[in-house]
Short mmCIF file of C-alpha atoms and ligand atoms in Angstrom, two decimals:
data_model
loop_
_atom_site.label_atom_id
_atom_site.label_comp_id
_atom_site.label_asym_id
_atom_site.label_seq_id
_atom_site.Cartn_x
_atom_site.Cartn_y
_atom_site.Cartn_z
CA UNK P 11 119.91 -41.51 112.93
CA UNK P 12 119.83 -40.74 116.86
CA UNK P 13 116.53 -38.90 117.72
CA UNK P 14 118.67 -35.66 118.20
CA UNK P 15 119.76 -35.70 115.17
CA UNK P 16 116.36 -36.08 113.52
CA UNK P 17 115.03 -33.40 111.43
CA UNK P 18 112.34 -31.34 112.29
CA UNK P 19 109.12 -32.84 110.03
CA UNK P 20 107.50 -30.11 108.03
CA UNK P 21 103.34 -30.00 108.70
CA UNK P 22 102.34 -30.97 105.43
CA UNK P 23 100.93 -27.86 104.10
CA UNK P 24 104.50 -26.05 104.34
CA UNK P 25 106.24 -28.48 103.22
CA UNK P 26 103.67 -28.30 99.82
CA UNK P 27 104.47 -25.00 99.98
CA UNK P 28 107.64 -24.49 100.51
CA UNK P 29 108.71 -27.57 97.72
CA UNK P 30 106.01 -27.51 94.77
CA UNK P 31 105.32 -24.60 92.58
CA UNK P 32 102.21 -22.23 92.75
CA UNK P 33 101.39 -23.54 89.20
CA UNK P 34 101.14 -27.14 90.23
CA UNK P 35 98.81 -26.25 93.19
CA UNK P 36 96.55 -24.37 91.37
CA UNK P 37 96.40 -26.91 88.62
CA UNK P 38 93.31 -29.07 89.10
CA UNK P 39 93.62 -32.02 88.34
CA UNK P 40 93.01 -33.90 84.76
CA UNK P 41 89.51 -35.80 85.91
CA UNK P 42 87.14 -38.36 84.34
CA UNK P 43 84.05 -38.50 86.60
CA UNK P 44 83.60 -41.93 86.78
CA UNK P 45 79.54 -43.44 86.87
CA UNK P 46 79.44 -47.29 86.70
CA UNK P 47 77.01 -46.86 83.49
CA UNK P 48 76.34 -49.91 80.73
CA UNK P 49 76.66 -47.77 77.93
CA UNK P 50 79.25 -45.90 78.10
CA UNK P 51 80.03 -42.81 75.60
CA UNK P 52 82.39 -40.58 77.29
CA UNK P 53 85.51 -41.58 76.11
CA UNK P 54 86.04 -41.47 72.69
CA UNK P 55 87.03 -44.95 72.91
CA UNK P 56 86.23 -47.14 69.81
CA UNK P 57 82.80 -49.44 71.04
CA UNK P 58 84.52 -52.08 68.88
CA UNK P 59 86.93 -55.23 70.45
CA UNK P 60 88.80 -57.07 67.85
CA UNK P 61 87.54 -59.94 65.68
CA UNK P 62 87.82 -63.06 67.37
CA UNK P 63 90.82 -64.66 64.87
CA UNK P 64 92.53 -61.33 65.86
CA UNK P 65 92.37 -61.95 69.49
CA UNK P 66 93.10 -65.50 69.03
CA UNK P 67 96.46 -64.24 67.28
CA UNK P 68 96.71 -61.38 70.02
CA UNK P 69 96.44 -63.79 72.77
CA UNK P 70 99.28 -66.33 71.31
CA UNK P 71 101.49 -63.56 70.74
CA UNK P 72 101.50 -62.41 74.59
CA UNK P 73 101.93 -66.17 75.29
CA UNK P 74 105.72 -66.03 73.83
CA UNK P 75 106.40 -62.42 75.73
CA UNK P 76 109.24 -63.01 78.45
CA UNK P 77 107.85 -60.62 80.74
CA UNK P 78 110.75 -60.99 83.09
CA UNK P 79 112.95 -59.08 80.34
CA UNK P 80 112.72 -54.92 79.80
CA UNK P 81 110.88 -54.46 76.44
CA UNK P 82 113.01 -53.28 73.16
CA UNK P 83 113.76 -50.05 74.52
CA UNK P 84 113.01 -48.38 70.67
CA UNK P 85 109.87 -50.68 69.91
CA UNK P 86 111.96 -51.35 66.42
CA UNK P 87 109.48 -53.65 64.68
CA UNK P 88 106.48 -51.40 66.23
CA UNK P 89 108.36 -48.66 64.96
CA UNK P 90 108.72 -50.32 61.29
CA UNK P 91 105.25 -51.45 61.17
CA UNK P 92 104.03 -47.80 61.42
CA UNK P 93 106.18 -46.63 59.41
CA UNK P 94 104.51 -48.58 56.43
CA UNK P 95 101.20 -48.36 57.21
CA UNK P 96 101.67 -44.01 57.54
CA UNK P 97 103.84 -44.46 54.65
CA UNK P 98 106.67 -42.41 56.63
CA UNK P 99 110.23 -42.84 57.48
CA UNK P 100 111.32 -44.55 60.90
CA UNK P 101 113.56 -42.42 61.52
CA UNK P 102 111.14 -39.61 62.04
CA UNK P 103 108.38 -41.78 64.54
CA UNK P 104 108.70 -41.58 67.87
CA UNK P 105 106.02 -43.71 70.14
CA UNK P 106 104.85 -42.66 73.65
CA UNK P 107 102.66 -44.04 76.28
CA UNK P 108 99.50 -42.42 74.98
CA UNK P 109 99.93 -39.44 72.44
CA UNK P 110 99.41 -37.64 76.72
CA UNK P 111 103.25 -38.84 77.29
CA UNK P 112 103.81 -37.43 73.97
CA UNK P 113 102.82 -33.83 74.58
CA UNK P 114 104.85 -33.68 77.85
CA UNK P 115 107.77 -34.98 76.04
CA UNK P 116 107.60 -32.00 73.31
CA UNK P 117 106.83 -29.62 76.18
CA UNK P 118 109.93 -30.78 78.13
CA UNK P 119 112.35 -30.45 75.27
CA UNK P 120 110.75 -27.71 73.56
CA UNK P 121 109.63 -24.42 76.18
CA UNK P 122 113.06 -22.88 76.75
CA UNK P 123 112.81 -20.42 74.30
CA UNK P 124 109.89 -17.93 75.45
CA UNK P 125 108.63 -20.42 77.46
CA UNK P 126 105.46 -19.75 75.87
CA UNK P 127 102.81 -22.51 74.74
CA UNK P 128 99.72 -21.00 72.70
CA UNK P 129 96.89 -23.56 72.12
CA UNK P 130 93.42 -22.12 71.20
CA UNK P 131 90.73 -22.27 73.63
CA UNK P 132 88.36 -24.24 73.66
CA UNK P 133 90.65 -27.45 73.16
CA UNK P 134 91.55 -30.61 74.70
CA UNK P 135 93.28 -29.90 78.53
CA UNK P 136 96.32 -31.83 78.64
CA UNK P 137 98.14 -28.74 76.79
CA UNK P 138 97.51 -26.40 79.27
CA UNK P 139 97.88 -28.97 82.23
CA UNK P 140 101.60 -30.31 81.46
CA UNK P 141 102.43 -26.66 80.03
CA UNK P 142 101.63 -25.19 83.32
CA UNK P 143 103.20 -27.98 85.49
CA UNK P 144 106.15 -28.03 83.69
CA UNK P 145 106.63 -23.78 84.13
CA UNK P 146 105.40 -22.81 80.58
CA UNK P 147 103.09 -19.83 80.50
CA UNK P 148 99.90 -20.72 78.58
CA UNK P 149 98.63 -17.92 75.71
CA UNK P 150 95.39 -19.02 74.75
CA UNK P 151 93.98 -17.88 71.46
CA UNK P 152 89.68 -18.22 71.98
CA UNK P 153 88.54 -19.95 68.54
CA UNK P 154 85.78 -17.94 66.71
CA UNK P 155 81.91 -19.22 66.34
CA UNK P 156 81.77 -21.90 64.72
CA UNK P 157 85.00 -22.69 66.74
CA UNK P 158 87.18 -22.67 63.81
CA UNK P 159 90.79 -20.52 64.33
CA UNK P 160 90.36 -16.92 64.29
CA UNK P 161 93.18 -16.26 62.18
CA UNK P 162 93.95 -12.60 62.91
CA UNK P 163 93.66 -12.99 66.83
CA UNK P 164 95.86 -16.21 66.65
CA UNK P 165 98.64 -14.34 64.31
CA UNK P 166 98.67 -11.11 66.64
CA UNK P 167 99.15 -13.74 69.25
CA UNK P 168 101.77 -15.29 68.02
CA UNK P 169 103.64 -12.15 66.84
CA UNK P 170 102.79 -10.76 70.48
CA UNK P 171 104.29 -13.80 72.41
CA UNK P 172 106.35 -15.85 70.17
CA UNK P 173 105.30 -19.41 71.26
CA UNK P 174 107.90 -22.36 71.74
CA UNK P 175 105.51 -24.96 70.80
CA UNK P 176 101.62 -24.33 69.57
CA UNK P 177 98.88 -27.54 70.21
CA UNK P 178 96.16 -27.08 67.39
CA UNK P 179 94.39 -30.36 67.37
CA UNK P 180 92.24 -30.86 64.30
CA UNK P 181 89.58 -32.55 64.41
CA UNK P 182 89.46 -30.73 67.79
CA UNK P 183 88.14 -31.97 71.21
CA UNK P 184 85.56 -31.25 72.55
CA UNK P 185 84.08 -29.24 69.62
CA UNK P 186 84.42 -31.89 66.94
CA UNK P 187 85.17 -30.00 63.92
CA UNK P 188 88.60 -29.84 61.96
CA UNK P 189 90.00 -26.62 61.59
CA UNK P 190 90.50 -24.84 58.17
CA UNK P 191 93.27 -26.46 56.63
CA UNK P 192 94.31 -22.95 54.92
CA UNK P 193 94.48 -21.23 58.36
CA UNK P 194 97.02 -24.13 60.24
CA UNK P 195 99.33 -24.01 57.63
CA UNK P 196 99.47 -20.21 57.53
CA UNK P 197 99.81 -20.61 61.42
CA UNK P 198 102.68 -23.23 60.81
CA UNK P 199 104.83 -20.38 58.05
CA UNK P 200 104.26 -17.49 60.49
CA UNK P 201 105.15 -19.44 63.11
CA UNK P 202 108.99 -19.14 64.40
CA UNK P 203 108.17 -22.24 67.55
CA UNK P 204 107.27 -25.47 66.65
CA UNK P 205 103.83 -26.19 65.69
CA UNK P 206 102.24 -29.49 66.48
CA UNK P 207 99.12 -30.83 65.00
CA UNK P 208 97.11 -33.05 66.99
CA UNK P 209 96.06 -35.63 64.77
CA UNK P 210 93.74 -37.90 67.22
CA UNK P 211 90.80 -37.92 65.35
CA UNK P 212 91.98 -37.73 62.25
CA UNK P 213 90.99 -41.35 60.96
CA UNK P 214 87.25 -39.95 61.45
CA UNK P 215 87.82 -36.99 58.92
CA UNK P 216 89.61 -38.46 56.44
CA UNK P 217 92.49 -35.44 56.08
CA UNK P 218 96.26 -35.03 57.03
CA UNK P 219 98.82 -32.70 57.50
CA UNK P 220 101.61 -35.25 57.33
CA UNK P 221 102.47 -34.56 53.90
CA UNK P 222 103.71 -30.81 55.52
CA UNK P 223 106.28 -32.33 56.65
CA UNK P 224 108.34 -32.06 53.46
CA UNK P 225 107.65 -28.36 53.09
CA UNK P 226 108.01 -27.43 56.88
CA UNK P 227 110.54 -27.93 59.79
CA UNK P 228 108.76 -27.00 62.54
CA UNK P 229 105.68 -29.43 61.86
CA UNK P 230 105.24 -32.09 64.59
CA UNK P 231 102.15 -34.64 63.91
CA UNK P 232 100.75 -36.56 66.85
CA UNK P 233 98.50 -39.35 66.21
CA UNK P 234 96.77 -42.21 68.39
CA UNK P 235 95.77 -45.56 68.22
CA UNK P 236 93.18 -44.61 71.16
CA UNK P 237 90.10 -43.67 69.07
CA UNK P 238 90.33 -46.10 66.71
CA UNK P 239 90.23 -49.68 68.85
CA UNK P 240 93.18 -49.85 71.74
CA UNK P 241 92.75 -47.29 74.29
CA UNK P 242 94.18 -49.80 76.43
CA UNK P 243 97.40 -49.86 74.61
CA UNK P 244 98.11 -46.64 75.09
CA UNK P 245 100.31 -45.97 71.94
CA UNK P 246 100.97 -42.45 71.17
CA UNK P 247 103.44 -42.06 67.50
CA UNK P 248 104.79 -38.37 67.15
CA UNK P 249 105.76 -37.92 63.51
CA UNK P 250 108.47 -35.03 62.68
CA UNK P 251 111.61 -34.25 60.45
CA UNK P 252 114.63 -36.62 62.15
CA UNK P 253 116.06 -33.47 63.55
CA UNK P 254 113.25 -32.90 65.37
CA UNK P 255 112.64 -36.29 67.05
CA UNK P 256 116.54 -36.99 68.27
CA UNK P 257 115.78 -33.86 70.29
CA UNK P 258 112.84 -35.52 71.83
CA UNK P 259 114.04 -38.66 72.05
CA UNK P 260 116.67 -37.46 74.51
CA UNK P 261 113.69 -36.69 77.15
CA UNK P 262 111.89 -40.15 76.86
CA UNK P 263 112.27 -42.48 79.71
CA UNK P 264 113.43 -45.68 78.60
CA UNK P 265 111.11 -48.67 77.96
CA UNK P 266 108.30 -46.05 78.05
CA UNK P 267 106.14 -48.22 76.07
CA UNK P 268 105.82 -52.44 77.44
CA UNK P 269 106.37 -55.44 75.98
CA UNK P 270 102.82 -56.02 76.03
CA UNK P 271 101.96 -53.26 74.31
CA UNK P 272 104.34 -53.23 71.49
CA UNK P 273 103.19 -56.69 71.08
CA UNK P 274 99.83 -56.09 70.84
CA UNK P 275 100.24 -53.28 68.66
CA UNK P 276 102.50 -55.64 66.11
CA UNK P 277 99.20 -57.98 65.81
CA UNK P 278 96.59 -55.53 65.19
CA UNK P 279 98.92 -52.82 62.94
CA UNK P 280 99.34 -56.05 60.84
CA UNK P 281 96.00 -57.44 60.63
CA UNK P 282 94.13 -53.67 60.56
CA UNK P 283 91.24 -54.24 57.63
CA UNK P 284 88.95 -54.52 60.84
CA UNK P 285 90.08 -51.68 62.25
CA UNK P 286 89.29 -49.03 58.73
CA UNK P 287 85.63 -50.86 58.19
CA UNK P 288 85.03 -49.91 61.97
CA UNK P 289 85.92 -46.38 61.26
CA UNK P 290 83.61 -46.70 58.29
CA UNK P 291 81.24 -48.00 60.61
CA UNK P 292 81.15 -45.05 63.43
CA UNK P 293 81.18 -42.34 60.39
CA UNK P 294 77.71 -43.63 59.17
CA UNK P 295 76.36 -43.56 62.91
CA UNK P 296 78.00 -40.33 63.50
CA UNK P 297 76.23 -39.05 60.77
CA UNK P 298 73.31 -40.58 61.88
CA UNK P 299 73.57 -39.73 65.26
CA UNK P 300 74.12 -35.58 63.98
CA UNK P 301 70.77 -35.85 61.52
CA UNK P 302 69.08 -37.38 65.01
CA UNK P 303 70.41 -34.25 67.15
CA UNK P 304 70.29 -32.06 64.66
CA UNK P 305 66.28 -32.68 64.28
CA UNK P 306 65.73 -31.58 68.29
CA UNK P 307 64.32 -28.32 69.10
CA UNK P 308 66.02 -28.02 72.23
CA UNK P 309 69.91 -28.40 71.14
CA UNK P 310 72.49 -26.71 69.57
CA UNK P 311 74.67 -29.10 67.49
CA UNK P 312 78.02 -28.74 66.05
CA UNK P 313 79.03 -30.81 63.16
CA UNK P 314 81.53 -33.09 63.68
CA UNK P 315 84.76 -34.82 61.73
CA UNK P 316 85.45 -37.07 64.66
CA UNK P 317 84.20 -39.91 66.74
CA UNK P 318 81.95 -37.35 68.83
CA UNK P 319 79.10 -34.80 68.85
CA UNK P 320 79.44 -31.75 70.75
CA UNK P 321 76.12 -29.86 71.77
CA UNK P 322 74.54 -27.46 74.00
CA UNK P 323 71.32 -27.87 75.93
CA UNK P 324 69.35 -26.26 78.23
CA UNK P 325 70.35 -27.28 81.13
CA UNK P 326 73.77 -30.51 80.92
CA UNK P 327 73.67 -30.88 84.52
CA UNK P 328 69.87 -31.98 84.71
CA UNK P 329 70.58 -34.06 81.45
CA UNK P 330 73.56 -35.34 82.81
CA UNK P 331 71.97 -37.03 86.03
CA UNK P 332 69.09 -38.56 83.78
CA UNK P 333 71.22 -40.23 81.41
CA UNK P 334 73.11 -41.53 84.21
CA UNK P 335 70.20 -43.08 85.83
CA UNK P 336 69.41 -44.42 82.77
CA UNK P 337 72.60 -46.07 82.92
CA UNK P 338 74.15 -43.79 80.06
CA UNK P 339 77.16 -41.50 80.41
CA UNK P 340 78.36 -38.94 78.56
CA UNK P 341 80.69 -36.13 78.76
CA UNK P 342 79.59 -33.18 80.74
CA UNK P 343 81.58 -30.36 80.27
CA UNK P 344 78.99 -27.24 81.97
CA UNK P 345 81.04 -24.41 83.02
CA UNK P 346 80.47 -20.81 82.80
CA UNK P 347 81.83 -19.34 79.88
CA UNK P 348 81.96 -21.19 76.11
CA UNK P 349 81.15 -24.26 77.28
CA UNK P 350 78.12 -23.40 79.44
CA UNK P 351 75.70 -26.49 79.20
CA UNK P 352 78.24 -28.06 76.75
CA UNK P 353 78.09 -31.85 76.16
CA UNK P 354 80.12 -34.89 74.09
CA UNK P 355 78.76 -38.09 73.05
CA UNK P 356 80.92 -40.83 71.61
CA UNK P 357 79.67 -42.60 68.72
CA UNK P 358 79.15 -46.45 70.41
CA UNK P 359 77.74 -49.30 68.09
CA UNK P 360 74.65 -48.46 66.44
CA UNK P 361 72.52 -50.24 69.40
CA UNK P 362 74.53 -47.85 71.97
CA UNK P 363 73.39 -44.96 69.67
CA UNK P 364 69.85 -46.20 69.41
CA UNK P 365 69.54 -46.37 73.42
CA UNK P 366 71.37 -42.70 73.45
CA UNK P 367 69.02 -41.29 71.28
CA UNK P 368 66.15 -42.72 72.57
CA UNK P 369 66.77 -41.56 76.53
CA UNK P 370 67.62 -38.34 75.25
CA UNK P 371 64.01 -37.52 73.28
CA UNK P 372 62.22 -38.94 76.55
CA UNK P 373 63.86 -37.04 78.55
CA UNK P 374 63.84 -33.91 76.77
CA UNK P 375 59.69 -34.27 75.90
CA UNK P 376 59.47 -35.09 79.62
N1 LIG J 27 94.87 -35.51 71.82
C1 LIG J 27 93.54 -35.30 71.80
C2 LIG J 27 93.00 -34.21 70.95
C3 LIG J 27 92.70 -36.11 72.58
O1 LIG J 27 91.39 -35.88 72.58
C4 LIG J 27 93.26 -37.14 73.37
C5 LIG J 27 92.42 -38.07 74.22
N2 LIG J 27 91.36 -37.58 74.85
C6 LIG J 27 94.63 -37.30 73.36
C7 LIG J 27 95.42 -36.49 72.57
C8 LIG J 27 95.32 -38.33 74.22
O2 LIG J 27 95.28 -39.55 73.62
P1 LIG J 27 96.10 -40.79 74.18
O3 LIG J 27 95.07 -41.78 74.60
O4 LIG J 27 96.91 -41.28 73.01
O5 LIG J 27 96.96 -40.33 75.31
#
């Protein structure tokens, strides 16, 4: 190109302006603070690595991975493995880079109706953020006291807007608690859009909707292997009626989930005993950990069917700092409104709990 020819550059900020939507730059950002703490209990990570014969078979398997080769572009034998441990057909699963790359996938194929998306609020962020980068108008649907659905608010919501899709993820983050099981499946028989429960937790409650399926074509079920021991896989499996999933397929990018991964996966999926007596384990210390918080003047605890306790205090932002110091972090999430002085702690090992609980009466009697 001759310099004549060149094209006037754009300043950056019209540029932005002029080329991404006003949705996009109001979103902010999905952010993790990051503190370089010890103990840390902000994720909702499992605290537990794999036995050492299961890393031993873990680290033989990536040994035979020809890394210079695309990855089965299905995950077939991840896919089959799954299949039989959820006890559901194949042809129904589909796998995404974290359950996150799942929920933009069902946005994507799935808001071109109404272009609606009604999740209730408060709930995890990652609905509203890819629904509103993606276009989708968000209808949120405030849960009620004990932050369970409020049934007749969410129906006249749905009858009002007539979602596409609808995220109600039960056991629920950040509030902990799973939501009536009468009141989602009335949600999923009013509903005309495609309902997807948000399964995440669900290892930590004990209770499914995947048997819905059968009954109900508009069920989606999202699950994770995040909470329960490989957040670093990041494995997502969507589980729906075939017709459902062929639709979505067609938006995944190929090879969305690597070799290493799917590898990975294959090894632990097929040696898993450790992984259900470490949910075991984290049950007993949440319950634990609730009894502990319960017995403190100064919070407000919600019970929980997950691997975290949400709570209010008196003032998170003070708390916050002095847990930090103490090299402890946990999830802050103070903001006027329903989650004023709002806070989530991870169930970690039983020591991790101990130190927790420990910093928190000193500082609290301080
Ligand atoms: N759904 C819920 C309710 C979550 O809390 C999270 C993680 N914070 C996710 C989905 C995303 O999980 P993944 O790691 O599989 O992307």
């Amino acid at each position: 190109m001759t310099p004549k020819d060149k094209k006037p550059e754009p300043n950056d900020s019209s540029l932005i302006a002029s080329r991404v939507s006003q949705e996009i730059r109001d979103i902010s950002p999905y952010s993790v603070p990051y503190f370089d703490c010890k103990i840390r209990l902000d994720g909702n990570e499992s605290p537990f690595p794999p036995p050492k014969e299961v890393q031993d078979n873990i680290d033989s398997a990536i040994k035979e991975i020809d890394i210079n080769r695309y990855p089965d572009p299905e995950a077939k034998r991840l896919v089959q493995i799954i299949s039989n441990v959820c006890d559901f057909p194949k042809e129904g699963i589909l796998l995404g880079n974290g359950s996150d790359e799942l929920i933009g996938m069902l946005i994507t194929a799935f808001s071109h109706g109404t272009g609606r998306i009604l999740c209730p609020s408060p709930t995890f962020s990652m609905y509203k953020l890819t629904g509103l980068a993606m276009g989708a108008e968000i209808v949120e649907a405030p849960l009620d006291a004990k932050f369970d659905i409020d049934l007749d608010e969410t129906i006249r919501a749905i009858d009002e807007n007539d979602p596409d899709l609808i995220f109600l993820a039960s056991p629920n983050n950040p509030t902990g608690n799973m939501y009536s099981a009468s009141k989602v499946a009335e949600i999923i028989s009013v509903s005309k859009g495609i309902v997807v429960v948000d399964e995440a937790y669900s290892d930590f409650s004990g209770y499914t909707f995947l048997p819905l399926i059968k009954e109900c074509e508009n069920l989606v079920i999202l699950r994770t292997l995040s909470k329960v021991g490989f957040a670093g896989l990041r494995i997502g499996m969507l589980l729906a009626r075939d017709s459902l999933v062929s639709e979505i397929n067609k938006v995944r990018y190929p090879y969305n989930i690597n070799s290493l991964s799917q590898v990975v996966a294959e090894v632990v999926l097929e040696n898993c005993e450790f992984v259900a007596e470490n949910i075991q384990l984290i049950i007993r210390e949440r319950d634990r950990v609730y009894n502990a918080l319960s017995a403190l003047e100064q919070i407000e605890v919600s019970p929980s069917d997950a691997n975290f306790i949400f709570f209010r205090v008196n003032d998170a932002d003070t708390l916050f700092s002095k847990l930090v110091e103490r090299d402890i972090l946990i999830r802050n999430f103070n903001k006027p409104g329903r989650l004023q002085n709002c806070m989530r702690v991870t169930i970690g090992t039983p020591e991790e709990n101990d130190s927790f609980l420990s910093a928190l009466s000193e500082i609290l009697s301080s």
